[in-house]
Coordinates of C-alpha atoms and ligand atoms in Angstrom, one line a residue:
X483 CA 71.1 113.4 91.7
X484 CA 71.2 112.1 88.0
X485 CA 74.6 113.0 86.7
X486 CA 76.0 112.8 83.4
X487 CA 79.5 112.3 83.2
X488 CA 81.2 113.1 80.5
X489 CA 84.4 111.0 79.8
X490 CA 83.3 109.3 82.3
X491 CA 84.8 105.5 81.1
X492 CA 88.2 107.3 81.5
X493 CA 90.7 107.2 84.5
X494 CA 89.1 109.3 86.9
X495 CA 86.1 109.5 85.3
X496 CA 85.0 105.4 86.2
X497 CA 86.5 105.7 89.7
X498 CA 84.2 109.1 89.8
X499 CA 81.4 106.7 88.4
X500 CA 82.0 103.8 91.4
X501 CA 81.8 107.1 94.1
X502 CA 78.9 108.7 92.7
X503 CA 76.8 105.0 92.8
X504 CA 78.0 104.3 96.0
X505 CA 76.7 107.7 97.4
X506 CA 73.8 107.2 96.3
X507 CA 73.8 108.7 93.1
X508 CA 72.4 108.2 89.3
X509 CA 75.6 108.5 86.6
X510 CA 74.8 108.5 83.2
X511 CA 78.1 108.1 80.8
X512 CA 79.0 109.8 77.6
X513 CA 82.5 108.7 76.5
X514 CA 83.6 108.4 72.6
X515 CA 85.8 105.9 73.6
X516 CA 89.0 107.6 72.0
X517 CA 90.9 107.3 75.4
X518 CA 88.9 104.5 77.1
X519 CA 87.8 101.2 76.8
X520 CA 84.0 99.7 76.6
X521 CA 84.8 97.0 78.8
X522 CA 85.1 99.3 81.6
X523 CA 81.2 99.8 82.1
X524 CA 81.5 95.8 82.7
X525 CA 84.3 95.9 85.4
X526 CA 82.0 99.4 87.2
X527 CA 79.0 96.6 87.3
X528 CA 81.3 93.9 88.8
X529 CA 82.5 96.7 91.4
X530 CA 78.9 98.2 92.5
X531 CA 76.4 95.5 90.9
X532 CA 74.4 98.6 88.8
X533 CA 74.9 98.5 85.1
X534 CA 74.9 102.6 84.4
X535 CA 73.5 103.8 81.3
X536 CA 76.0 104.8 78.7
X537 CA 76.4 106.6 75.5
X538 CA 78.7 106.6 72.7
X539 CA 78.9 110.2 71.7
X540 CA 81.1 113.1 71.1
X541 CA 79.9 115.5 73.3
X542 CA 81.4 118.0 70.4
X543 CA 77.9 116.7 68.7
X544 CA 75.3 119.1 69.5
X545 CA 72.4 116.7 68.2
X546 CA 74.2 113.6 70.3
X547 CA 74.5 116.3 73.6
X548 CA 70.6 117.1 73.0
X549 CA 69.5 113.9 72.8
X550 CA 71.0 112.7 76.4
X551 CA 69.4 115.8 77.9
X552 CA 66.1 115.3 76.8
X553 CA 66.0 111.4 77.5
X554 CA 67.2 111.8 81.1
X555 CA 66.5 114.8 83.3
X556 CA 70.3 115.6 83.9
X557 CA 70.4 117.4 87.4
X558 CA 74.1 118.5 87.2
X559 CA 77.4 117.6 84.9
X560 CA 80.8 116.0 85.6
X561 CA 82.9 117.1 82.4
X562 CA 86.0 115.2 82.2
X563 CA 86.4 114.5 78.4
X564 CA 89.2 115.8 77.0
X565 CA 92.7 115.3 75.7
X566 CA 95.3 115.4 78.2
X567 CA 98.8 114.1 76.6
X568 CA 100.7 117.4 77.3
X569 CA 103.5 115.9 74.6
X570 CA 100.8 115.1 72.0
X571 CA 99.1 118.5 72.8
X572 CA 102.7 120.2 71.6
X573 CA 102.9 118.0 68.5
X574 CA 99.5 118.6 67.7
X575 CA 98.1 121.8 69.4
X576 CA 94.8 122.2 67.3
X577 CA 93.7 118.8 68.0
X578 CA 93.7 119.8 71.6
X579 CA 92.3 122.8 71.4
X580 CA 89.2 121.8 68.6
X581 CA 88.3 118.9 71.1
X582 CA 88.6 120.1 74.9
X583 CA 87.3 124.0 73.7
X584 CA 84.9 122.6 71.8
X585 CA 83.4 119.9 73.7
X586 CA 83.3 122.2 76.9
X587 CA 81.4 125.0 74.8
X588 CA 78.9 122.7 73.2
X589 CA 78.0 120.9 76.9
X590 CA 77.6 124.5 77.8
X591 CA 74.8 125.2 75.2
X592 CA 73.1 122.4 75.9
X593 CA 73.1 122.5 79.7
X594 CA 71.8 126.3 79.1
X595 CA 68.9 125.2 76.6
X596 CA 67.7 122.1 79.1
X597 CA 67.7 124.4 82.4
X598 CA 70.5 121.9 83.7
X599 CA 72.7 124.3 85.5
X600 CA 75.2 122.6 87.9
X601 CA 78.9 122.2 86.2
X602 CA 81.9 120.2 87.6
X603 CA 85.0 120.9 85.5
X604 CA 88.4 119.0 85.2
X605 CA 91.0 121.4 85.1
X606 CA 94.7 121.1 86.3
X607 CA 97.6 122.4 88.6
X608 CA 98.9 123.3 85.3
X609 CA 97.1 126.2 85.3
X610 CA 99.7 128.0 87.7
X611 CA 102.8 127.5 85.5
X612 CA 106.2 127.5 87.1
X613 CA 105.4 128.4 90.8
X614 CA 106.8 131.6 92.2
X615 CA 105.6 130.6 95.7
X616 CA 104.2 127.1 97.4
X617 CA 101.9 126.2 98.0
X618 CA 99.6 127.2 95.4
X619 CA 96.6 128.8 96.4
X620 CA 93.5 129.2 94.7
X621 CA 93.9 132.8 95.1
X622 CA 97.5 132.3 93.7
X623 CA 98.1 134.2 90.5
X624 CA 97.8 131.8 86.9
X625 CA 101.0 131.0 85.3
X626 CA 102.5 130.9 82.2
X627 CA 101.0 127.5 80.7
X628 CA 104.1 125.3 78.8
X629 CA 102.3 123.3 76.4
X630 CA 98.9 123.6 74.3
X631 CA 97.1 121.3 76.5
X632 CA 97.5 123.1 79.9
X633 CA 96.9 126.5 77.8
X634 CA 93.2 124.5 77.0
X635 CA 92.2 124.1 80.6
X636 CA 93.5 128.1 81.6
X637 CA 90.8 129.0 78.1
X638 CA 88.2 126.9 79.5
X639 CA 88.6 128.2 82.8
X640 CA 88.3 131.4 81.6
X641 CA 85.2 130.7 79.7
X642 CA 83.6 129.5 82.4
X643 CA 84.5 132.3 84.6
X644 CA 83.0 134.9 81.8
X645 CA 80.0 132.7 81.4
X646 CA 78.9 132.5 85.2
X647 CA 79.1 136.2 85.5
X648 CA 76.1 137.2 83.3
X649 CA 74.5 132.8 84.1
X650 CA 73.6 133.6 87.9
X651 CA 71.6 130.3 87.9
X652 CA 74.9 128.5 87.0
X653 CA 76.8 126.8 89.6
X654 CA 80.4 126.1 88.0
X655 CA 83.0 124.1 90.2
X656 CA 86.6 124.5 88.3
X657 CA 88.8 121.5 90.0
X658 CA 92.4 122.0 89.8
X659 CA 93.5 118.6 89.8
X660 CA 97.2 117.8 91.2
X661 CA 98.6 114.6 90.3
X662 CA 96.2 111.6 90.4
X663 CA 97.4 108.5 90.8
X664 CA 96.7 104.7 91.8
X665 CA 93.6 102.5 91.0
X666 CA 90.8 101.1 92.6
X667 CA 91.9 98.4 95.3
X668 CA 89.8 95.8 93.8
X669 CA 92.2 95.8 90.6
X670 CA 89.6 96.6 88.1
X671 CA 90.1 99.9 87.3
X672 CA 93.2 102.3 87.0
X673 CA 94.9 104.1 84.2
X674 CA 95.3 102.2 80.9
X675 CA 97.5 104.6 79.2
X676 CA 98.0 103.7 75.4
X677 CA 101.2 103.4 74.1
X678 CA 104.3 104.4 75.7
X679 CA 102.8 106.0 79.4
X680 CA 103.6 109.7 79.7
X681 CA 102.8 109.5 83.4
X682 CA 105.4 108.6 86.2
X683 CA 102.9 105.9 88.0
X684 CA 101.6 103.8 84.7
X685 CA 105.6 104.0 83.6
X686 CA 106.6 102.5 87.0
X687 CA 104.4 100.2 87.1
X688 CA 105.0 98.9 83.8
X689 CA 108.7 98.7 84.8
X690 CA 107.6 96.7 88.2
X691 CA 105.7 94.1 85.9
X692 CA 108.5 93.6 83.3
X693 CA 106.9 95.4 80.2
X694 CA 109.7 98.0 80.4
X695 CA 113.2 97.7 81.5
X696 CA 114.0 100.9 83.4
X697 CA 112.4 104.0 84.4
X698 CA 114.2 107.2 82.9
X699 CA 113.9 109.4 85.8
X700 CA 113.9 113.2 83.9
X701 CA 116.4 115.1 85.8
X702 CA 118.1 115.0 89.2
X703 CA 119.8 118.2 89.2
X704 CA 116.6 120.0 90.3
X705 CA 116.8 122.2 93.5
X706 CA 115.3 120.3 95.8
X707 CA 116.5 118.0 98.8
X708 CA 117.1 115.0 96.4
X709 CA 117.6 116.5 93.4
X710 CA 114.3 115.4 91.6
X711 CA 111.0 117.2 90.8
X712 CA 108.3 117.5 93.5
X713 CA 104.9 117.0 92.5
X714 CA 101.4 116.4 95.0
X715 CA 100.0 113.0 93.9
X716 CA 96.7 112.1 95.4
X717 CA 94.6 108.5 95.2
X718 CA 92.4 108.4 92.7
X719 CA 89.9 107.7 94.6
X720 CA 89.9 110.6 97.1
X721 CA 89.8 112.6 93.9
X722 CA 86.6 111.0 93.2
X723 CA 85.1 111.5 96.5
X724 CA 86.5 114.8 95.9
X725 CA 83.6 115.1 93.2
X726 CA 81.0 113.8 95.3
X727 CA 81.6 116.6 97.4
X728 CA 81.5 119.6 95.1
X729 CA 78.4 118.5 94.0
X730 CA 77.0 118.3 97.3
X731 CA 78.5 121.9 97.1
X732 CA 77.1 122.9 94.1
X733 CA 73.8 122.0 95.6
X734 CA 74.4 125.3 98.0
X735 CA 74.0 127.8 94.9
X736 CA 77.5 129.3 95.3
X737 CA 78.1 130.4 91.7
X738 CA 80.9 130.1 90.6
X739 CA 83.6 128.2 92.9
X740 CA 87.2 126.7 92.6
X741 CA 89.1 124.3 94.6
X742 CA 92.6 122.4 94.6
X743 CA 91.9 119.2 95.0
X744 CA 95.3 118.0 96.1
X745 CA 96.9 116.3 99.4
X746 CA 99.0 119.2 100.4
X747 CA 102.3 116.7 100.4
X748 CA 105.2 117.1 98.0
X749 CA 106.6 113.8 97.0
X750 CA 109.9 113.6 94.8
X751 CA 110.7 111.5 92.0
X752 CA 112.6 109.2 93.5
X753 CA 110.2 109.2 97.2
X754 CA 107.7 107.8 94.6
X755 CA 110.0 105.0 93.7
X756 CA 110.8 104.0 97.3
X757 CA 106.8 104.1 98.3
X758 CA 106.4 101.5 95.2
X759 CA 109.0 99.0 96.1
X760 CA 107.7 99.0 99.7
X761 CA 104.6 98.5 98.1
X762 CA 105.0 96.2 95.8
X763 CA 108.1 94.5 97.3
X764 CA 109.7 94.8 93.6
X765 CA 112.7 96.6 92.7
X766 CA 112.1 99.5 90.1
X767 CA 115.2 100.1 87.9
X768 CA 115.6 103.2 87.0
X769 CA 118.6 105.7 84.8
X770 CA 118.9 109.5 85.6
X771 CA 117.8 110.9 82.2
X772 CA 118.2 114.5 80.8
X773 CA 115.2 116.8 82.4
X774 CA 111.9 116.6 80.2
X775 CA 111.2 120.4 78.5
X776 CA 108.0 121.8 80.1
X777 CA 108.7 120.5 83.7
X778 CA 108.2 122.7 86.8
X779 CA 110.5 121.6 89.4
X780 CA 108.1 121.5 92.5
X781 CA 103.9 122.2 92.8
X782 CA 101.8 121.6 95.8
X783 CA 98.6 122.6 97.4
X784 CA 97.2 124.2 99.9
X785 CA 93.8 122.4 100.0
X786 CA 93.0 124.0 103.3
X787 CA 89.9 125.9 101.0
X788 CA 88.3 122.7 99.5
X789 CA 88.9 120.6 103.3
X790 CA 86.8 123.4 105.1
X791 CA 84.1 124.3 102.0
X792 CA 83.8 120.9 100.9
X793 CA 84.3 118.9 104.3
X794 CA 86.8 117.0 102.3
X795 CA 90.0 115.8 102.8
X796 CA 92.3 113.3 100.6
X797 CA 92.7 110.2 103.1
X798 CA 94.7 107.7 101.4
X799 CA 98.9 108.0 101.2
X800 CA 101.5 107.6 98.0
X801 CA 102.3 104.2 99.3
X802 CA 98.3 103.0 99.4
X803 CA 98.3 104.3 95.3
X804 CA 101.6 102.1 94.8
X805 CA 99.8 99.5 96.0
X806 CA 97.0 99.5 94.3
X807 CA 98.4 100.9 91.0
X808 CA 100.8 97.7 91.1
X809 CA 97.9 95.0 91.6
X810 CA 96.0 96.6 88.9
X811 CA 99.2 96.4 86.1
X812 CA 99.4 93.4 87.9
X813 CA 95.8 91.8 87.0
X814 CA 95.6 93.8 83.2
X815 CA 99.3 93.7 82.4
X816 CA 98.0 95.1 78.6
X817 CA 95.6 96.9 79.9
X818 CA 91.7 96.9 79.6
X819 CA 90.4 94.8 77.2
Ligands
NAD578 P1 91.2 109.9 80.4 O1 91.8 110.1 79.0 O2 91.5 108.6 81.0 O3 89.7 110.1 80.3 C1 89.1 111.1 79.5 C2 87.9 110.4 78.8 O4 87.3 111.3 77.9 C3 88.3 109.2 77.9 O5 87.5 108.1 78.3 C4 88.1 109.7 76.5 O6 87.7 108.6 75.6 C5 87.0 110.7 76.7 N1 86.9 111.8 75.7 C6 87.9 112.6 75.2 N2 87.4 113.5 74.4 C7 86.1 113.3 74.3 C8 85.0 113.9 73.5 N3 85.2 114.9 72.7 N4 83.7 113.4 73.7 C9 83.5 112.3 74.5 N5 84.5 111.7 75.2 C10 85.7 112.2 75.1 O7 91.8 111.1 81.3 P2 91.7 111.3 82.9 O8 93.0 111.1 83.4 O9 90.6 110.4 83.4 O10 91.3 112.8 82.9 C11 90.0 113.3 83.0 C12 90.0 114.8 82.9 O11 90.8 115.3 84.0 C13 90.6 115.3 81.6 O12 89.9 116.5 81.3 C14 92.0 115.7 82.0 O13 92.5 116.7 81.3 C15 91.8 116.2 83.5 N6 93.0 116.1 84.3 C16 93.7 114.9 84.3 C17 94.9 114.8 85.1 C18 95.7 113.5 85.1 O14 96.9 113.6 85.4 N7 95.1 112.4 84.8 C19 95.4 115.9 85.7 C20 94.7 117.1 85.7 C21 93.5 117.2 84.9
UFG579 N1 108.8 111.6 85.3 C1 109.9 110.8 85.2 N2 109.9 109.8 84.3 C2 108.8 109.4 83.6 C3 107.6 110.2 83.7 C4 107.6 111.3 84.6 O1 110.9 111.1 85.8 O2 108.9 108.5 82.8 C5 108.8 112.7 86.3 C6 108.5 114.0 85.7 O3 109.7 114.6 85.2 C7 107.8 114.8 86.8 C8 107.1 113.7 87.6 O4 107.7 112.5 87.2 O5 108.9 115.3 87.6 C9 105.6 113.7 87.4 O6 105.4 113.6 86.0 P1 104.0 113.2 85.4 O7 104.2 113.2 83.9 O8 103.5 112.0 86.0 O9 103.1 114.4 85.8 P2 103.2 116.0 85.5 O10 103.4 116.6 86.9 O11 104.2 116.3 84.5 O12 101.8 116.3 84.9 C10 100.6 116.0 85.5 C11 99.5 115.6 84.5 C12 99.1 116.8 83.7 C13 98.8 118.0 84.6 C14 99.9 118.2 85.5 C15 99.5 119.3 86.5 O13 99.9 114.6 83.6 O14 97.9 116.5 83.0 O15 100.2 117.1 86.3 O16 100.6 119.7 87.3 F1 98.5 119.1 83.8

């Protein structure tokens, strides 16, 4: 399939770039570069030997979004540009909500007017709010969303929902992401956060390198067995083959469809920073801050839906993404250049 892939120089949009070549697809990348860096289109080339064709554009830009789908016959869409600081989103909620809304209802036109009718979107766990029950179900009742960025993903989803009720011919895949983490084993991709990382995994790894003295772990008063927050992080790059797989999916006609893609393990804070010393064989310093506003104290899926529907299943453990999270801080210890 050709594919275009928007945000796709991003995080999980490169690794989901690497999978797609390597199963034997065609990806074509639109990125505005506002969260990424143009060097990675290089280090995808050094990875899979195929130089993939890319665009600079907003995909808010109608006439940009147009152009791509009538120079390449675009058989279905990865949309993964967005805005996903959840502190930022607070500090600067229309901002989130002019880009992600917008970009998501602009692609939509344009897939509509160029008969391109096969969508993959990146939402979030997010979407569930505080948990009532684990683990979360697709079928689980939406939450209350904390911050304006989650609140963007629960619209979108929404949209999309309304859309593919009277858009038969669409094929919409709405991902619920858990917590992605790690890098590709080769070093040459991972997450390149700017600035001060929001994430546990960039933060830690920072730490491991020396960049940053200590982790502040938010909160250890939490009810759970160690007193830290539970969260389901999943390799990167089973998330990617996740995508491979819903389009494979999408291919079926099922209308509208929606999948955890998840590991089904909880992992506390501080089980993540035992799997990255045994990793990495480095000691992670770390203080017991106050707990961060907006956290949930444990999520988890139950992935048992996108295992069976989409033959998939996440593969790789916590302690692999230490690994390879820590040799890629380790080779780009600023980053991407
Ligand atoms: P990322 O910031 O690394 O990648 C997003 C990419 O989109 C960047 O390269 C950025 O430059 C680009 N972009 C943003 N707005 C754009 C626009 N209007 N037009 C064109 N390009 C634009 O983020 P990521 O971690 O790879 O996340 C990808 C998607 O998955 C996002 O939608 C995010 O909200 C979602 N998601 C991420 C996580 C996570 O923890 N990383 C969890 C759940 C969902
Ligand atoms: N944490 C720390 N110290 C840090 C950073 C994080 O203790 O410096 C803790 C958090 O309190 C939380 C856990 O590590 O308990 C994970 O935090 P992350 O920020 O890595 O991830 P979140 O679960 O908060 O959020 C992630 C994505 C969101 C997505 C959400 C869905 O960043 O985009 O999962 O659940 F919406």
């Amino acid at each position: 399939m050709k594919v275009l892939v928007t945000g796709g120089l991003g995080f999980i949009g490169s690794e989901t770039v690497v999978a797609l070549l390597e199963a034997g697809h065609e990806p074509i990348v639109v990125d505005n570069l506002c969260n990424s860096k143009i060097g990675v289109i290089d280090r995808i080339e050094t990875i899979t030997g195929v130089r993939i064709p890319f665009i600079q554009a907003d995909c808010r830009d109608k006439e940009a979004m147009d152009k791509i789908f009538s120079s390449y016959q675009i058989d279905g869409v990865i949309h993964f540009a967005g805005l996903k600081a959840v502190g930022e989103s607070v500090k600067l909620p229309l901002k989130y909500y002019e880009n992600n809304l917008l970009s998501t209802l602009v692609l939509i036109q344009a897939m509509e007017e160029h008969g391109c009718h096969n969508l993959v979107f990146s939402s979030s766990a997010t979407v569930y709010g505080d948990p009532g029950e684990l683990p979360l179900k697709e079928t689980t009742p939406l939450g209350t969303t904390t911050n304006p960025y989650g609140e963007t993903k629960k619209m979108i989803e929404r949209i999309l929902t309304d859309y593919a009720h009277v858009h038969p011919e669409f094929n919409i895949a709405l991902l619920r992401y858990f917590n992605p983490i790690g890098a590709h084993p080769s070093g040459l991709l991972g997450e390149d956060p700017r600035g001060i990382p929001n994430n546990l995994l960039p933060y830690v790894a920072q730490v491991a390198i020396g960049r940053r003295d200590h982790l502040n772990v938010f909160g250890d008063d939490y009810p759970t067995p160690d007193g830290t927050c539970i969260r389901d992080y999943i390799h990167v790059l089973d998330l990617a083959e996740g995508h491979v797989a819903t389009l494979n999916k999408l291919n079926e006609n099922p209308g509208l469809v929606i999948y955890n893609l998840g590991t089904g393990k909880g992992t506390s804070v501080f089980e993540v920073i035992k799997a990255f010393e045994k990793a990495s064989g480095v000691k992670v310093p770390y203080v017991v801050a106050p707990r961060r506003s907006g956290d949930v104290t444990a999520n988890y899926a139950n992935v048992d839906k996108a295992e069976k529907e989409l033959h998939w299943k996440a593969k790789r453990s916590v302690e692999d993404a230490c690994r390879d999270a820590y040799n890629f801080q380790k080779a780009n210890p600023e980053g991407i250049a």
